[in-house]
CSV table of C-alpha atoms in Angstrom, one decimal:
chain,number,residue,atom,x,y,z
A,1,UNK,CA,10.0,-19.6,-9.2
A,2,UNK,CA,11.0,-23.3,-8.7
A,3,UNK,CA,14.2,-22.3,-6.9
A,4,UNK,CA,12.3,-20.2,-4.3
A,5,UNK,CA,9.5,-22.7,-3.5
A,6,UNK,CA,11.2,-24.1,-0.3
A,7,UNK,CA,12.1,-20.7,1.2
A,8,UNK,CA,8.6,-19.4,0.5
A,9,UNK,CA,7.0,-22.4,2.2
A,10,UNK,CA,9.3,-22.1,5.2
A,11,UNK,CA,8.5,-18.4,5.5
A,12,UNK,CA,4.7,-19.0,5.2
A,13,UNK,CA,4.9,-21.7,8.0
A,14,UNK,CA,6.9,-19.3,10.2
A,15,UNK,CA,4.5,-16.5,9.6
A,16,UNK,CA,1.5,-18.7,10.4
A,17,UNK,CA,3.1,-19.6,13.8
A,18,UNK,CA,3.7,-16.0,14.6
A,19,UNK,CA,0.2,-15.0,13.7
A,20,UNK,CA,-1.3,-17.9,15.7
A,21,UNK,CA,0.8,-17.0,18.7
A,22,UNK,CA,-0.4,-13.4,18.5
A,23,UNK,CA,-4.0,-14.3,18.2
A,24,UNK,CA,-3.6,-16.7,21.2
A,25,UNK,CA,-2.0,-14.0,23.3
A,26,UNK,CA,-4.7,-11.4,22.4
A,27,UNK,CA,-7.6,-13.7,23.2
A,28,UNK,CA,-6.3,-15.2,26.4
A,29,UNK,CA,-7.5,-13.5,29.6
A,30,UNK,CA,-4.8,-13.1,32.3
A,31,UNK,CA,-6.8,-11.2,34.8
A,32,UNK,CA,-10.4,-10.7,35.9
A,33,UNK,CA,-11.7,-7.3,37.0
A,34,UNK,CA,-14.9,-7.3,39.1
A,35,UNK,CA,-16.7,-3.9,39.7
A,36,UNK,CA,-19.2,-3.8,42.5
A,37,UNK,CA,-21.7,-1.1,41.8
A,38,UNK,CA,-25.4,-1.7,42.5
A,39,UNK,CA,-24.9,-4.4,39.8
A,40,UNK,CA,-21.8,-6.5,39.6
A,41,UNK,CA,-19.7,-6.3,36.4
A,42,UNK,CA,-17.1,-8.8,35.3
A,43,UNK,CA,-14.4,-8.0,32.8
A,44,UNK,CA,-11.7,-10.4,31.4
A,45,UNK,CA,-8.6,-8.5,30.5
A,46,UNK,CA,-5.8,-9.8,28.2
A,47,UNK,CA,-2.0,-9.3,28.3
A,48,UNK,CA,-2.3,-6.0,26.4
A,49,UNK,CA,-4.8,-4.5,29.0
A,50,UNK,CA,-7.7,-4.8,26.6
A,51,UNK,CA,-11.2,-6.0,27.8
A,52,UNK,CA,-11.9,-9.2,25.9
A,53,UNK,CA,-15.1,-10.4,27.8
A,54,UNK,CA,-17.8,-8.7,29.7
A,55,UNK,CA,-20.6,-10.1,31.9
A,56,UNK,CA,-23.2,-8.9,34.4
A,57,UNK,CA,-25.9,-11.1,36.0
A,58,UNK,CA,-28.4,-8.2,36.4
A,59,UNK,CA,-30.4,-6.2,33.8
A,60,UNK,CA,-29.0,-2.9,35.0
A,61,UNK,CA,-25.5,-4.2,34.6
A,62,UNK,CA,-26.3,-5.5,31.1
A,63,UNK,CA,-27.7,-2.0,30.3
A,64,UNK,CA,-24.4,-0.5,31.5
A,65,UNK,CA,-22.3,-2.9,29.4
A,66,UNK,CA,-24.5,-2.2,26.3
A,67,UNK,CA,-24.3,1.6,26.8
A,68,UNK,CA,-20.5,1.7,27.5
A,69,UNK,CA,-19.5,-1.2,25.2
A,70,UNK,CA,-16.2,-1.8,27.0
A,71,UNK,CA,-15.2,-4.8,24.8
A,72,UNK,CA,-11.8,-4.3,23.1
A,73,UNK,CA,-11.1,-1.1,24.9
A,74,UNK,CA,-8.2,-0.4,27.3
A,75,UNK,CA,-9.1,-1.3,30.9
A,76,UNK,CA,-8.5,2.3,32.0
A,77,UNK,CA,-10.9,3.8,29.5
A,78,UNK,CA,-13.5,1.0,30.1
A,79,UNK,CA,-13.4,1.6,33.9
A,80,UNK,CA,-13.7,5.3,33.5
A,81,UNK,CA,-16.7,5.1,31.2
A,82,UNK,CA,-18.3,2.5,33.5
A,83,UNK,CA,-17.9,4.7,36.5
A,84,UNK,CA,-19.2,7.7,34.6
A,85,UNK,CA,-22.3,5.8,33.5
A,86,UNK,CA,-22.8,4.4,37.0
A,87,UNK,CA,-22.5,7.9,38.5
A,88,UNK,CA,-25.0,9.4,36.0
A,89,UNK,CA,-27.5,6.6,36.6
A,90,UNK,CA,-27.2,6.5,40.4
A,91,UNK,CA,-25.6,3.0,40.5
A,92,UNK,CA,-23.0,3.9,43.1
A,93,UNK,CA,-24.1,3.0,46.6
A,94,UNK,CA,-22.8,5.4,49.3
A,95,UNK,CA,-20.5,7.1,46.8
A,96,UNK,CA,-18.1,4.1,47.1
A,97,UNK,CA,-17.1,1.2,44.8
A,98,UNK,CA,-14.9,-1.9,45.2
A,99,UNK,CA,-12.9,-3.1,42.3
A,100,UNK,CA,-11.4,-6.6,42.7
A,101,UNK,CA,-8.6,-7.8,40.4
A,102,UNK,CA,-7.8,-11.4,40.4
A,103,UNK,CA,-5.1,-13.2,38.4
A,104,UNK,CA,-2.1,-11.0,37.3
A,105,UNK,CA,-2.1,-7.7,39.1
A,106,UNK,CA,-2.6,-4.4,37.3
A,107,UNK,CA,0.6,-2.3,36.9
A,108,UNK,CA,1.1,0.7,39.1
A,109,UNK,CA,-0.1,3.9,37.4
A,110,UNK,CA,-2.2,2.1,34.7
A,111,UNK,CA,-5.5,3.6,35.7
A,112,UNK,CA,-4.7,7.3,35.2
A,113,UNK,CA,-7.9,8.5,33.6
A,114,UNK,CA,-10.0,6.5,36.0
A,115,UNK,CA,-8.2,8.0,39.0
A,116,UNK,CA,-8.6,11.6,37.6
A,117,UNK,CA,-12.4,11.0,37.1
A,118,UNK,CA,-12.7,9.6,40.6
A,119,UNK,CA,-10.9,12.6,42.1
A,120,UNK,CA,-13.1,15.1,40.2
A,121,UNK,CA,-16.3,13.4,41.2
A,122,UNK,CA,-15.2,12.6,44.8
A,123,UNK,CA,-16.0,8.9,44.6
A,124,UNK,CA,-14.3,6.5,47.0
A,125,UNK,CA,-12.9,3.6,45.0
A,126,UNK,CA,-11.1,0.8,46.7
A,127,UNK,CA,-9.0,-1.6,44.5
A,128,UNK,CA,-8.1,-5.1,45.7
A,129,UNK,CA,-5.3,-5.6,43.2
A,130,UNK,CA,-4.6,-9.3,43.5
A,131,UNK,CA,-4.5,-9.2,47.3
A,132,UNK,CA,-3.1,-5.6,47.8
A,133,UNK,CA,-6.0,-3.3,48.8
A,134,UNK,CA,-5.6,0.5,48.3
A,135,UNK,CA,-7.4,3.5,47.2
A,136,UNK,CA,-7.4,4.1,43.4
A,137,UNK,CA,-5.9,7.5,43.9
A,138,UNK,CA,-2.8,5.9,45.4
A,139,UNK,CA,-2.3,3.7,42.3
A,140,UNK,CA,-1.4,6.6,40.1
A,141,UNK,CA,2.1,8.0,40.1
A,142,UNK,CA,2.2,11.3,42.0
A,143,UNK,CA,5.1,12.4,39.8
A,144,UNK,CA,2.9,12.3,36.6
A,145,UNK,CA,0.3,14.5,38.3
A,146,UNK,CA,2.9,17.1,39.4
A,147,UNK,CA,4.4,17.2,35.9
A,148,UNK,CA,0.9,17.8,34.4
A,149,UNK,CA,0.3,20.6,36.9
A,150,UNK,CA,3.6,22.3,36.0
A,151,UNK,CA,2.7,22.4,32.3
């Protein structure tokens, strides 16, 4: 065991740095998503598109966050569940919502489940994706939808 002491220590230090780097990347928010329903919701999202922090200044927004519990969920799933809860509890003014993304932009086609739900419920959702404003239905690849319809 004496001969392997140095390689084991070097391996342990190397593994510690890799683990610390991974934890740092997971807990660092690179974008902020703000959802404007009757209550404003703020989500911090990490590099892996997971919600790491949620906040709402109003009680209705806090109730939504507690009911949906979006923390550590994929941003697509969290947005879909928040919109579903808002629709069921009449928190969508004039059947339209604005979602603002600041920081690093969301990738094109990332919000597939949310876009499907919005289409089914006929909700108008505008997304300001780090300065580029468009309808959420336009963010999803039309190719994926046509492949799904063919199956």
